[in-house]
Short mmCIF file of C-alpha atoms and ligand atoms in Angstrom, two decimals:
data_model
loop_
_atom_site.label_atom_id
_atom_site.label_comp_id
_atom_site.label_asym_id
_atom_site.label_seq_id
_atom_site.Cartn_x
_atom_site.Cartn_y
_atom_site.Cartn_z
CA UNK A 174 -4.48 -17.78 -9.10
CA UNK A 175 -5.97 -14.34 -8.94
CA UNK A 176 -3.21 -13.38 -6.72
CA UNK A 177 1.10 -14.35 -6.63
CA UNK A 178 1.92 -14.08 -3.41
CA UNK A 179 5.36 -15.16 -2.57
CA UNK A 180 8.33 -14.02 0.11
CA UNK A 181 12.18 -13.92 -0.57
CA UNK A 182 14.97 -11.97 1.78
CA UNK A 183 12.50 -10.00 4.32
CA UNK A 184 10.49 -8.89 1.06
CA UNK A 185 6.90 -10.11 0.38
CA UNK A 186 5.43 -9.81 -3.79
CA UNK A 187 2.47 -9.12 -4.13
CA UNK A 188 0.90 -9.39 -7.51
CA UNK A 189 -2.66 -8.86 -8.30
CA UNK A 190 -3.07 -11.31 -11.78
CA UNK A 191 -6.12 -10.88 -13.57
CA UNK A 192 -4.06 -9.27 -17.09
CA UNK A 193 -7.51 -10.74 -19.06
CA UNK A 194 -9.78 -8.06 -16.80
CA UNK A 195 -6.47 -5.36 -16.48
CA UNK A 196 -6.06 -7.14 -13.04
CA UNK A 197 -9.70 -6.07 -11.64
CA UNK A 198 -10.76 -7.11 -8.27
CA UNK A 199 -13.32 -9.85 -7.70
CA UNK A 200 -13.94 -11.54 -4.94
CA UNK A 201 -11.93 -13.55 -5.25
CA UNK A 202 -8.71 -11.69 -5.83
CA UNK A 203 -10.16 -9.35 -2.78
CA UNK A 204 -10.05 -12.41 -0.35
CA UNK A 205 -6.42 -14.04 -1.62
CA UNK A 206 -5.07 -10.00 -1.34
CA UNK A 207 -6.52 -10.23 2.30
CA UNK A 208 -5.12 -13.62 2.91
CA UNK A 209 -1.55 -12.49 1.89
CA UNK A 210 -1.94 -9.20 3.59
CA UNK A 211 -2.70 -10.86 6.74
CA UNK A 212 0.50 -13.50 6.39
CA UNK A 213 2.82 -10.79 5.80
CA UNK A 214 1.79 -9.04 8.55
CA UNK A 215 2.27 -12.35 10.96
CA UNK A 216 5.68 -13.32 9.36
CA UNK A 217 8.10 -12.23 11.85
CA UNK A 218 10.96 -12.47 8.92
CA UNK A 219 8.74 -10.60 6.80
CA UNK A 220 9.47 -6.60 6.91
CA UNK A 221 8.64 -4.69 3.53
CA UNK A 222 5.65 -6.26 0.86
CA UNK A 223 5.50 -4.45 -2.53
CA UNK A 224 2.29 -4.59 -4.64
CA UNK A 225 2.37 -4.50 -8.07
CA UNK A 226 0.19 -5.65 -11.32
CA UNK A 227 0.92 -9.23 -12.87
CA UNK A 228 0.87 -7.02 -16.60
CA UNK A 229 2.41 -4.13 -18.23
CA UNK A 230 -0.43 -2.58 -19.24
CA UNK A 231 -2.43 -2.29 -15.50
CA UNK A 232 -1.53 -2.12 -12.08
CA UNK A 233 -5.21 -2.42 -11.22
CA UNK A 234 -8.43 -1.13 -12.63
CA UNK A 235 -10.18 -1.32 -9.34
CA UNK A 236 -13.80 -3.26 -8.47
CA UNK A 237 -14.30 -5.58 -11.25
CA UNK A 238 -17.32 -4.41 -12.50
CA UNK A 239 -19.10 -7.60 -13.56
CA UNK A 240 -18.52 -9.82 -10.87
CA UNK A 241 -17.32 -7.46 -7.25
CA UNK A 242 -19.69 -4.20 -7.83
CA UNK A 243 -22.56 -6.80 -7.50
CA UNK A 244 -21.48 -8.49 -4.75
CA UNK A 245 -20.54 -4.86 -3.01
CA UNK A 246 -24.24 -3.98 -3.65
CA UNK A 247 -25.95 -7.27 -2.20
CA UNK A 248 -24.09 -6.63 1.11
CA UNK A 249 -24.32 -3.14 1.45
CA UNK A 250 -24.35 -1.87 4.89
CA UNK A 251 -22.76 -5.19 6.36
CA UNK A 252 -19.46 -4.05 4.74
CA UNK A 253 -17.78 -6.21 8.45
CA UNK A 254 -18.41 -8.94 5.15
CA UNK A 255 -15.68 -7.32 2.74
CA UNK A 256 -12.78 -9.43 3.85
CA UNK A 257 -10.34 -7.30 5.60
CA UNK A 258 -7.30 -5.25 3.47
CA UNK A 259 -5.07 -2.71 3.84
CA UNK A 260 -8.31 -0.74 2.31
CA UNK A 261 -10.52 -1.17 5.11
CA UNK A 262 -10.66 -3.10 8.41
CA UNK A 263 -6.41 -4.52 8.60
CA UNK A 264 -3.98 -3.00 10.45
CA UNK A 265 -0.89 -3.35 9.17
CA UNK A 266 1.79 -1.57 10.29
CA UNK A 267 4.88 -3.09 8.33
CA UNK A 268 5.99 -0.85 5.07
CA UNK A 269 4.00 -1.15 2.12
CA UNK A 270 5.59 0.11 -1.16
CA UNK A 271 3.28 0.36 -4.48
CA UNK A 272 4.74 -0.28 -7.72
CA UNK A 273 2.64 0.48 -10.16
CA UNK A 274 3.24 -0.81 -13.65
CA UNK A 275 0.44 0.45 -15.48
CA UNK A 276 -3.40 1.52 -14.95
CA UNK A 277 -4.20 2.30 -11.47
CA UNK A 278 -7.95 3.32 -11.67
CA UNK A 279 -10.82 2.98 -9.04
CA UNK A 280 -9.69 0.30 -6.54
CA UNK A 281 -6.08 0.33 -8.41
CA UNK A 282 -5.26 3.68 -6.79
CA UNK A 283 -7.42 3.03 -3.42
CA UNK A 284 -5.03 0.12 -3.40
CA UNK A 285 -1.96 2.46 -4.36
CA UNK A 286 -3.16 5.08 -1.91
CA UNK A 287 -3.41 2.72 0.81
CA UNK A 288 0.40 2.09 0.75
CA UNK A 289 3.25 4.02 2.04
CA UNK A 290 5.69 4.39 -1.11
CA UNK A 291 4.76 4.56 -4.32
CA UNK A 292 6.95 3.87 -7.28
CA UNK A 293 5.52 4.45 -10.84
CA UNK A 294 6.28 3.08 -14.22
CA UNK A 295 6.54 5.68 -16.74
CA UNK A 296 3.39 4.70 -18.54
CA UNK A 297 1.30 4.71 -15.33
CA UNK A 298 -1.96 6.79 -15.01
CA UNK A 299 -3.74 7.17 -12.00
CA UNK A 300 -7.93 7.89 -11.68
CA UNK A 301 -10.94 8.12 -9.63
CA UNK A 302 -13.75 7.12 -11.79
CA UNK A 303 -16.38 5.72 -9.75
CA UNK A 304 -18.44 9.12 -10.45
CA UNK A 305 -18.72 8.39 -14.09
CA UNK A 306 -20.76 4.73 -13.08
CA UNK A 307 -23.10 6.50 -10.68
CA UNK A 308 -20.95 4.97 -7.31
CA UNK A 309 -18.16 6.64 -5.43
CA UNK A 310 -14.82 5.56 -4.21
CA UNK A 311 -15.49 2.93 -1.79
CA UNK A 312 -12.46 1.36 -0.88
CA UNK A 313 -10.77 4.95 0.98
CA UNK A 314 -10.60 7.12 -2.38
CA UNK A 315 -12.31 9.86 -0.87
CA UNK A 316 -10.43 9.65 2.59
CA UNK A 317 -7.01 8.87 1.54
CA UNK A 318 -6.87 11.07 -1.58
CA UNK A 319 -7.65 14.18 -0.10
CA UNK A 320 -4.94 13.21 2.61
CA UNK A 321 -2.50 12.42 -0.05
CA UNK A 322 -2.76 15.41 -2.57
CA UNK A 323 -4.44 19.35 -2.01
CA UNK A 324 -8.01 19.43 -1.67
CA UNK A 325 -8.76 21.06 -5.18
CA UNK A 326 -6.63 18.62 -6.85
CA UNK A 327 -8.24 15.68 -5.09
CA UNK A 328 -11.72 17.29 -6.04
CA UNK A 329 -10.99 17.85 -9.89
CA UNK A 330 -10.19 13.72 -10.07
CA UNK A 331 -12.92 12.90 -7.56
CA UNK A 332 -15.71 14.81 -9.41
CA UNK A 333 -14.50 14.33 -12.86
CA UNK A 334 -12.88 10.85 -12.88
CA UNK A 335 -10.51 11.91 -15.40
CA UNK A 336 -6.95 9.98 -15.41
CA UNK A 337 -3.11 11.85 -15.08
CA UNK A 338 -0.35 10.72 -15.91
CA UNK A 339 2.86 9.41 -13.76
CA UNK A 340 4.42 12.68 -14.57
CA UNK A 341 1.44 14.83 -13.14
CA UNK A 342 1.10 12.04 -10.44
CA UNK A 343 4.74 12.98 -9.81
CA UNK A 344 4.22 16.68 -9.83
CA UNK A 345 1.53 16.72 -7.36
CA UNK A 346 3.29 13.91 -4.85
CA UNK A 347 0.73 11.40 -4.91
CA UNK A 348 3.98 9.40 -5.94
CA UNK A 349 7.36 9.00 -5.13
CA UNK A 350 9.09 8.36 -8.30
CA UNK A 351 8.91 7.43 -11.93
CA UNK A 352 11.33 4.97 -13.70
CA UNK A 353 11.06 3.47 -17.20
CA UNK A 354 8.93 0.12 -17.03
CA UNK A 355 11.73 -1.91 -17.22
CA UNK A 356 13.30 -0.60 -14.00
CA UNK A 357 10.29 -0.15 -11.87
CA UNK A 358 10.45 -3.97 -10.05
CA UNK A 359 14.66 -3.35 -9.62
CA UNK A 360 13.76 0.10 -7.97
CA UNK A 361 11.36 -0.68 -5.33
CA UNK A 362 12.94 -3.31 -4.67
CA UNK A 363 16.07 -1.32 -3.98
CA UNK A 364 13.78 0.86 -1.80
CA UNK A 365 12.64 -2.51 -0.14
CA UNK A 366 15.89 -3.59 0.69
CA UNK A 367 17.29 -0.11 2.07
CA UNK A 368 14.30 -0.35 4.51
CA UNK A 369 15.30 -3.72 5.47
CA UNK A 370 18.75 -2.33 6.73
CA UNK A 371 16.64 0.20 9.37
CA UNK A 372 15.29 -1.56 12.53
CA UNK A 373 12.06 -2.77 11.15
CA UNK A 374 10.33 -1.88 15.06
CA UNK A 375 11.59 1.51 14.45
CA UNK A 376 9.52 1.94 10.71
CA UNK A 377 6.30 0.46 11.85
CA UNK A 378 6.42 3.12 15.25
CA UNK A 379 7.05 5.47 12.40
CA UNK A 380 4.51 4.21 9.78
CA UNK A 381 1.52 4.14 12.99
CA UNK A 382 2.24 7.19 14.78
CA UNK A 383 2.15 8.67 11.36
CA UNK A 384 -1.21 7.26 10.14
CA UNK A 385 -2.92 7.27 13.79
CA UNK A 386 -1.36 10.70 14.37
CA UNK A 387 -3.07 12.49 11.43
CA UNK A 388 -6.40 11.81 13.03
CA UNK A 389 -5.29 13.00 16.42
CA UNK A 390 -5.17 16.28 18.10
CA UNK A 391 -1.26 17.39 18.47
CA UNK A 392 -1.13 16.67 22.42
CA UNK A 393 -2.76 13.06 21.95
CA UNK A 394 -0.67 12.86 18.53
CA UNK A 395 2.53 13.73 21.26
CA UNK A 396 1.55 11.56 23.50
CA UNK A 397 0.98 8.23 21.43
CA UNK A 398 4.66 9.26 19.75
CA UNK A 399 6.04 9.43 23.19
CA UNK A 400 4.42 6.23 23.73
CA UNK A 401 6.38 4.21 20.63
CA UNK A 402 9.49 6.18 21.46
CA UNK A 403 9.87 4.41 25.14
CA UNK A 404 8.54 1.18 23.64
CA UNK A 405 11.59 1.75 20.70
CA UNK A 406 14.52 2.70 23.62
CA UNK A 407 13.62 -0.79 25.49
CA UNK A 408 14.12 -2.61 21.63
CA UNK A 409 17.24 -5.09 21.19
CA UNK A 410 18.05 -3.33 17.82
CA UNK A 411 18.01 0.17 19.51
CA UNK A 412 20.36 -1.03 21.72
CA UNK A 413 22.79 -2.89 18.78
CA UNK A 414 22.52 0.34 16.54
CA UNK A 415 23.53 2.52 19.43
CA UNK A 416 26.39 0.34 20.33
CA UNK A 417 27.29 -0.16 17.08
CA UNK A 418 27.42 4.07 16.54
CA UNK A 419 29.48 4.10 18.84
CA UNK A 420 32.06 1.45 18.04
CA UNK A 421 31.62 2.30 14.71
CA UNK A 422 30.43 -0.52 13.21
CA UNK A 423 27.83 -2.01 11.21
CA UNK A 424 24.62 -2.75 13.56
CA UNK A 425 22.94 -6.29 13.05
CA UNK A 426 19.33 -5.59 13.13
CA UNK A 427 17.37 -8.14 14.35
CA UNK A 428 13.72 -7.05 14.36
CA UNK A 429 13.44 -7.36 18.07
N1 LIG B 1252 -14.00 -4.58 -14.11
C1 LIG B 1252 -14.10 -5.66 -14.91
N2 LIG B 1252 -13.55 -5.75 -16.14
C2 LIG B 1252 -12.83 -4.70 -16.55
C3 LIG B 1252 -12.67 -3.53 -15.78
C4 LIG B 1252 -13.27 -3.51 -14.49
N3 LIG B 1252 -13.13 -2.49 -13.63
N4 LIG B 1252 -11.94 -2.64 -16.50
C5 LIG B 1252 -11.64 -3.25 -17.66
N5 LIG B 1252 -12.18 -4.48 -17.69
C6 LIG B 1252 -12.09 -5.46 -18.77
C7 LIG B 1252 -12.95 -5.06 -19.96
O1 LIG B 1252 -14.30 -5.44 -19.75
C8 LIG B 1252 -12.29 -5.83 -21.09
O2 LIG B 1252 -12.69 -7.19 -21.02
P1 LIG B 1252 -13.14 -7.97 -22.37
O3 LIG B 1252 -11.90 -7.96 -23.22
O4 LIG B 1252 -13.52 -9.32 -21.88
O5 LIG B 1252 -14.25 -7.18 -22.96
C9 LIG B 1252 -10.80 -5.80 -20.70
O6 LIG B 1252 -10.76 -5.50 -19.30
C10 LIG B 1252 -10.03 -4.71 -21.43
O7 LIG B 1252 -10.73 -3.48 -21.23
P2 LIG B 1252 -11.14 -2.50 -22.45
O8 LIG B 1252 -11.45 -3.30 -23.68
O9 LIG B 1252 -12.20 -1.58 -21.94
O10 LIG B 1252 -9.76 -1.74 -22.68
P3 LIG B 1252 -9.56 -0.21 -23.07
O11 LIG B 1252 -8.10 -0.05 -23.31
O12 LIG B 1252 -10.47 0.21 -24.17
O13 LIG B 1252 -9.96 0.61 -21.75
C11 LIG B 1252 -10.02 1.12 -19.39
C12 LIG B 1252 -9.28 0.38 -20.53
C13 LIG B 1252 -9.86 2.61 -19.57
C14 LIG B 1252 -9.37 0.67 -18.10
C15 LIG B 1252 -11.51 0.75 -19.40
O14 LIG B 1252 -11.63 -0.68 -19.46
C16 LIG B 1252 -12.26 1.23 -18.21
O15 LIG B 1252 -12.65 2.36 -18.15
N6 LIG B 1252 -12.49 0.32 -17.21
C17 LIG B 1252 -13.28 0.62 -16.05
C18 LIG B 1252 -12.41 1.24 -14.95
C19 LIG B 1252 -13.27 1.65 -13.76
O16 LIG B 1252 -14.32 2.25 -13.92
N7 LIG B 1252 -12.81 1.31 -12.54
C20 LIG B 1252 -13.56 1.59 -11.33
C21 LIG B 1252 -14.30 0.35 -10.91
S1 LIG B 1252 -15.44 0.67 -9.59
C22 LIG B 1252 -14.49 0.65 -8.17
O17 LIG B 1252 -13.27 0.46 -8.17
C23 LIG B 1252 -15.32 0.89 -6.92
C24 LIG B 1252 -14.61 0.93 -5.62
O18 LIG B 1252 -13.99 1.92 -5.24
C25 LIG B 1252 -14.73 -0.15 -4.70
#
């Protein structure tokens, strides 16, 4: 399998597991990521998915570049054929959280980029370099990176392609922590399971008025907010957590 995919306690794995090609996409590790993508997003007892690398040496080294770059160039312009990700063309508004054990180059930090937390292993480096083989980013590099990181920074790795390091990745907040190897599955999973104690409704209203609002004008951006917040106030968990505030207790969330 090209892809793990399995679900325990509210938390989907995700783990991309090509170690022989440093866990580069093909096609076929592209359409079981889509398939599990799209099954955590209809599981109803599924709330928080980390992604993560199958090795300790790469996360993912993005497009595999004997057997996807090909297929990306045969169907240019129909790109409705890529099967739809968190990348392009899914919405997903459930929390994402990256833990990235290693490489994380081309694809491997589209991929990283394109979810919410990210958790880094201490050897992880993180780099752009679709320049260097003639291509660009094609999978939201240019989009999300700039959104992610300052403009110059997001330049210097865009033009050059070079690689930092989790520290630097750190510095500059493209991540949100960095743990020894050994720790990073224990710690986002921690992080996993401290979002499944917050009314899961709640962080997807969060996660989409976030995402959709950084593309809006601030009185549409208001607007869709005040649109989640009166869908939020009508929500069975609102209700428990504000009853249970006040009786001073712990809530039972419910996802409803
Ligand atoms: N695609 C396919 N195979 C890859 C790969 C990739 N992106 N990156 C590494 N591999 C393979 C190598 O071919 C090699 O396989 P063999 O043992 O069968 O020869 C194996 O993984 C190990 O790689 P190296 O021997 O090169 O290991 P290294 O330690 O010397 O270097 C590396 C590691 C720095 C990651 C180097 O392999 C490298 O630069 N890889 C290319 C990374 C890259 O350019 N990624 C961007 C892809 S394009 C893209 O992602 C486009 C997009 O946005 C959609």
């Amino acid at each position: 399998m090209a892809l793990l995919y399995e679900k325990r306690d509210r938390i989907a794995y995700i783990t991309i597991n090509r170690p022989r090609a440093l866990n580069a996409i093909d096609p076929e590790t592209l359409k079981e990521l889509s398939e599990a993508l799209i099954d955590f997003r209809e599981d109803n007892n599924a709330w928080v998915a980390i992604i993560t690398g199958s090795d300790r040496r790469a996360f993912c080294v993005g497009a595999d570049i004997k057997e996807m770059l090909p297929v990306l160039s045969d169907i240019r312009n129909e790109w409705w054929r890529v099967p739809p990700t968190i990348l392009r063309g899914l919405e997903l508004w459930k929390p994402i959280i990256a833990a990235v054990n290693g490489l994380a180059l081309g694809g491997g930090l589209e991929l990283v980029l394109a979810c919410d937390i990210r958790i880094a292993a201490e050897n992880a480096s993180f780099g752009v370099p679709e320049v260097t083989l003639g291509i660009m980013p094609g999978w939201g590099g240019t989009q999300r990176l700039v959104r992610a990181v300052p403009a110059a920074i997001a330049a210097e790795m865009l033009f050059f392609g070079q690689r930092i390091d989790a520290q630097e990745a750190y510095r500059i907040g493209l991540v949100n922590k960095v743990v020894p190897q050994a720790d990073l599955m224990a710690t986002a999973e921690e992080w996993a399971r401290r979002l499944c104690e917050i009314p899961p409704l709640a962080v997807r209203a969060v996660k989409e008025a976030m995402i959709k609002g950084a593309e809006m004008n601030l009185e549409d951006g208001l607007r869709l907010e005040a649109k989640l917040m009166d869908y939020l106030v009508a929500s069975e968990d609102h209700k428990e957590a504000r009853s249970a505030f006040l009786e001073k207790r712990k809530p039972n969330i419910r996802g409803k």
